[in-house]
Amino acid sequence: AQSVTQLDSHVSVSEGTPVLLRCNYSSSYSPSLFWYVQHPNKGLQLLLKYTSAATLVKGINGFEAEFKKSETSFHLTKPSAHMSDAAEYFCVVRDLFSGGYNKLIFGAGTRLAVHP
Amino acid sequence: SQTIHQWPATLVQPVGSPLSLECTVEGTSNPNLYWYRQAAGRGLQLLFYSVGIGQISSEVPQNLSASRPQDRQFILSSKKLLLSDSGFYLCAWSVHKGLNPEAFFGQGTRLTVV
């Protein structure tokens, strides 16, 4: 069965410093992987997705993630944090056995705090 | 472009009262539709999904039900709310078939049962 593990429940960075949010996945097949962001009391917004094309995926707001099959990882990075990046981030894998309904399996989330 | 609307944004209901949350999608046809719940400090739990009108599948047993009376309308209901039904409810859609497996989410409904 597919699953994702977000290795940090909380990450705190200073504004202007790099961001690294870690995610490991478990899948017997080449997975579809996503990162979503959720600001307080808001819905989830898709940051980026990996669907077996280029292993380095660029997303919105300067975020990117690299799919590393050998490490079963899909870490999210950003070179320079902005105050507006403070939010909760979810790593997500698509359940390959869900048939036609695209069942998504969510990690527990990582709360990113950005300090001035 | 596609948009998803979910309402109300916040709701406070007494225990034992009924519930109806509505979600509509615009700009697409025959979407897959989903209801998720997010409890405080926890990840997202899939409650229901639908691949077509009148077709509802439940992921977990609970006090809630879902209906899809029209192609782009998805309703979450309860006859009698429990305290444990409190949470943040999110509606989402994805394409029925194709190369884009991601889901798109509404803005959510914060439900507090008192």
Coordinates of C-alpha atoms in Angstrom, one line a residue:
Chain A
A1 CA 0.0 0.0 0.0
Q2 CA 1.1 3.5 -0.7
S3 CA 1.9 5.9 2.1
V4 CA 3.8 9.1 2.9
T5 CA 5.7 10.1 6.0
Q6 CA 6.5 13.7 6.7
L7 CA 9.6 13.7 8.9
D8 CA 9.0 16.9 10.7
S9 CA 5.8 18.1 12.3
H10 CA 7.2 21.7 12.7
V11 CA 9.9 23.6 10.9
S12 CA 11.0 27.1 11.9
V13 CA 13.2 29.3 9.6
S14 CA 14.2 32.9 9.4
E15 CA 13.0 35.0 6.6
G16 CA 15.4 34.9 3.7
T17 CA 16.9 31.5 4.6
P18 CA 16.3 28.2 2.8
V19 CA 13.3 26.0 3.4
L20 CA 13.5 22.2 3.5
L21 CA 10.4 20.1 4.2
R22 CA 11.0 16.4 4.2
C23 CA 8.8 13.6 2.8
N24 CA 9.4 9.9 2.3
Y25 CA 7.0 7.8 0.4
S26 CA 6.3 4.1 0.2
S27 CA 5.0 2.6 -3.1
S28 CA 5.6 -0.5 -5.1
Y29 CA 5.2 1.4 -8.3
S30 CA 6.3 4.7 -9.7
P31 CA 4.0 7.0 -7.8
S32 CA 2.3 10.3 -8.4
L33 CA 3.3 12.7 -5.7
F34 CA 2.1 16.1 -4.7
W35 CA 2.8 19.0 -2.3
Y36 CA -0.2 21.1 -1.0
V37 CA -0.1 24.2 1.1
Q38 CA -2.8 25.2 3.6
H39 CA -3.0 28.6 5.2
P40 CA -5.1 28.9 8.4
N41 CA -8.7 28.2 7.9
K42 CA -8.3 27.9 4.2
G43 CA -8.5 25.1 1.7
L44 CA -5.5 23.3 0.2
Q45 CA -3.7 24.7 -2.7
L46 CA -1.6 22.6 -5.0
L47 CA 2.1 23.6 -5.0
L48 CA 3.5 21.1 -7.4
K49 CA 3.1 17.6 -8.7
Y50 CA 5.3 14.7 -9.9
T51 CA 3.9 12.3 -12.4
S52 CA 6.9 10.3 -13.7
A53 CA 8.3 13.1 -15.9
A54 CA 11.2 15.3 -14.9
T55 CA 12.5 14.4 -11.4
L56 CA 13.0 18.0 -10.4
V57 CA 9.6 19.6 -10.3
K58 CA 9.1 23.4 -10.1
G59 CA 6.0 24.7 -8.5
I60 CA 4.4 28.0 -7.6
N61 CA 5.8 30.7 -5.3
G62 CA 9.4 29.5 -5.8
F63 CA 9.0 26.1 -4.4
E64 CA 10.4 23.0 -6.0
A65 CA 10.8 19.3 -5.1
E66 CA 13.0 16.5 -6.3
F67 CA 11.8 12.9 -6.7
K68 CA 14.6 10.5 -5.6
K69 CA 13.6 6.9 -6.2
S70 CA 16.8 5.5 -4.6
E71 CA 15.9 7.4 -1.4
T72 CA 12.1 7.2 -1.8
S73 CA 12.0 10.9 -1.0
F74 CA 10.2 13.9 -2.4
H75 CA 11.5 16.8 -0.3
L76 CA 10.1 20.3 -0.8
T77 CA 12.6 23.2 -0.9
K78 CA 12.7 26.9 -1.4
P79 CA 15.9 29.0 -1.6
S80 CA 14.6 31.9 0.4
A81 CA 11.7 31.9 2.8
H82 CA 9.1 34.7 2.9
M83 CA 6.8 35.6 5.7
S84 CA 3.9 34.6 3.5
D85 CA 5.2 31.0 3.3
A86 CA 4.1 30.4 6.9
A87 CA 1.5 27.7 6.6
E88 CA 0.9 23.9 6.8
Y89 CA 2.3 21.8 4.1
F90 CA 1.1 18.3 3.1
C91 CA 2.9 15.7 1.1
V92 CA 0.5 13.5 -0.8
V93 CA 0.7 10.3 -2.8
R94 CA -2.0 9.0 -5.2
D95 CA -3.3 5.5 -4.4
L96 CA -2.6 3.5 -7.5
F97 CA -5.2 0.9 -6.7
S98 CA -8.1 3.3 -6.3
G99 CA -9.4 2.8 -9.8
G100 CA -10.9 5.8 -11.5
Y101 CA -11.4 8.0 -8.5
N102 CA -7.9 9.3 -7.7
K103 CA -7.7 8.5 -4.0
L104 CA -5.1 10.7 -2.4
I105 CA -3.2 9.7 0.7
F106 CA -2.1 12.6 2.9
G107 CA 0.9 12.9 5.2
A108 CA 0.3 14.3 8.7
G109 CA 1.5 17.7 7.6
T110 CA 4.4 20.0 8.5
R111 CA 3.8 23.4 10.0
L112 CA 6.3 26.0 8.7
A113 CA 7.0 29.0 10.8
V114 CA 8.9 32.0 9.3
H115 CA 10.5 34.5 11.7
P116 CA 11.6 38.0 10.8
Chain B
S1 CA -11.4 27.8 -15.7
Q2 CA -12.7 25.5 -13.0
T3 CA -13.9 26.8 -9.6
I4 CA -15.2 25.1 -6.6
H5 CA -17.5 26.7 -4.1
Q6 CA -18.2 25.5 -0.6
W7 CA -20.5 26.9 2.0
P8 CA -21.0 28.0 4.7
A9 CA -17.5 29.0 5.7
T10 CA -18.2 28.6 9.4
L11 CA -21.0 26.9 11.3
V12 CA -21.9 26.4 14.9
Q13 CA -24.5 23.7 15.6
P14 CA -25.9 22.1 18.8
V15 CA -25.5 18.4 19.4
G16 CA -28.4 16.5 17.9
S17 CA -29.2 19.1 15.2
P18 CA -29.1 18.3 11.5
L19 CA -26.3 19.3 9.1
S20 CA -26.1 20.1 5.4
L21 CA -22.9 21.4 3.8
E22 CA -23.0 22.1 0.1
C23 CA -20.3 22.1 -2.6
T24 CA -20.6 23.0 -6.3
V25 CA -18.0 22.8 -9.1
E26 CA -18.1 25.0 -12.2
G27 CA -16.2 24.8 -15.4
T28 CA -16.0 21.0 -15.7
S29 CA -18.2 18.1 -16.4
N30 CA -18.5 14.7 -14.7
P31 CA -15.9 15.4 -12.1
N32 CA -14.9 13.0 -9.2
L33 CA -16.1 14.7 -6.0
Y34 CA -14.7 14.2 -2.5
W35 CA -15.5 15.2 1.1
Y36 CA -12.6 15.3 3.5
R37 CA -12.5 16.1 7.2
Q38 CA -9.5 17.6 9.0
A39 CA -9.6 17.3 12.8
A40 CA -7.6 19.8 14.9
G41 CA -3.9 19.0 14.6
R42 CA -4.4 16.1 12.3
G43 CA -4.2 15.3 8.6
L44 CA -7.0 14.9 6.1
Q45 CA -9.3 12.0 6.3
L46 CA -11.3 11.0 3.2
L47 CA -15.0 10.6 4.1
F48 CA -16.8 10.1 0.8
Y49 CA -16.1 10.1 -2.9
S50 CA -18.4 10.1 -5.9
V51 CA -17.6 9.2 -9.5
G52 CA -21.1 10.2 -10.8
I53 CA -24.6 11.3 -10.0
G54 CA -26.1 9.2 -7.3
Q55 CA -22.9 7.2 -6.8
I56 CA -21.5 7.6 -3.3
S57 CA -18.8 5.5 -1.7
S58 CA -17.9 5.8 2.0
E59 CA -14.4 5.4 3.3
V60 CA -15.1 5.3 7.0
P61 CA -18.2 4.4 9.0
Q62 CA -19.6 7.5 10.7
N63 CA -22.5 9.7 11.6
L64 CA -22.5 11.4 8.2
S65 CA -23.9 10.8 4.7
A66 CA -23.3 12.3 1.3
S67 CA -25.4 12.8 -1.8
R68 CA -24.8 13.9 -5.3
P69 CA -28.1 15.0 -6.8
Q70 CA -26.5 16.8 -9.8
D71 CA -23.3 16.3 -11.7
R72 CA -21.5 19.1 -10.1
Q73 CA -23.2 19.2 -6.7
F74 CA -22.1 17.3 -3.6
I75 CA -23.8 17.5 -0.2
L76 CA -22.6 16.3 3.2
S77 CA -25.4 15.7 5.7
S78 CA -26.1 14.4 9.1
K79 CA -29.5 13.8 10.8
K80 CA -28.1 14.3 14.3
L81 CA -24.7 15.9 15.0
L82 CA -22.3 14.6 17.6
L83 CA -19.6 16.5 19.4
S84 CA -17.0 14.4 17.6
D85 CA -18.3 15.7 14.2
S86 CA -16.6 19.0 14.9
G87 CA -13.8 19.7 12.4
F88 CA -12.8 21.4 9.2
Y89 CA -14.6 19.9 6.2
L90 CA -13.2 20.2 2.7
C91 CA -14.8 19.5 -0.6
A92 CA -12.6 18.6 -3.6
W93 CA -12.8 17.6 -7.2
S94 CA -10.6 15.9 -9.7
V95 CA -11.0 14.9 -13.4
H96 CA -12.8 11.7 -13.9
K97 CA -10.2 10.2 -16.2
G98 CA -7.0 11.5 -17.6
L99 CA -3.4 12.3 -16.9
N100 CA -4.0 14.8 -14.1
P101 CA -4.5 13.0 -10.8
E102 CA -4.5 16.0 -8.5
A103 CA -7.4 17.2 -6.6
F104 CA -8.6 20.8 -6.2
F105 CA -10.0 21.9 -2.9
G106 CA -12.7 24.3 -1.8
Q107 CA -12.1 26.8 1.0
G108 CA -13.5 24.6 3.7
T109 CA -16.2 24.8 6.3
R110 CA -15.3 25.1 10.0
L111 CA -18.0 23.1 11.9
T112 CA -18.2 23.4 15.7
V113 CA -20.7 21.2 17.5
V114 CA -21.6 22.5 20.9

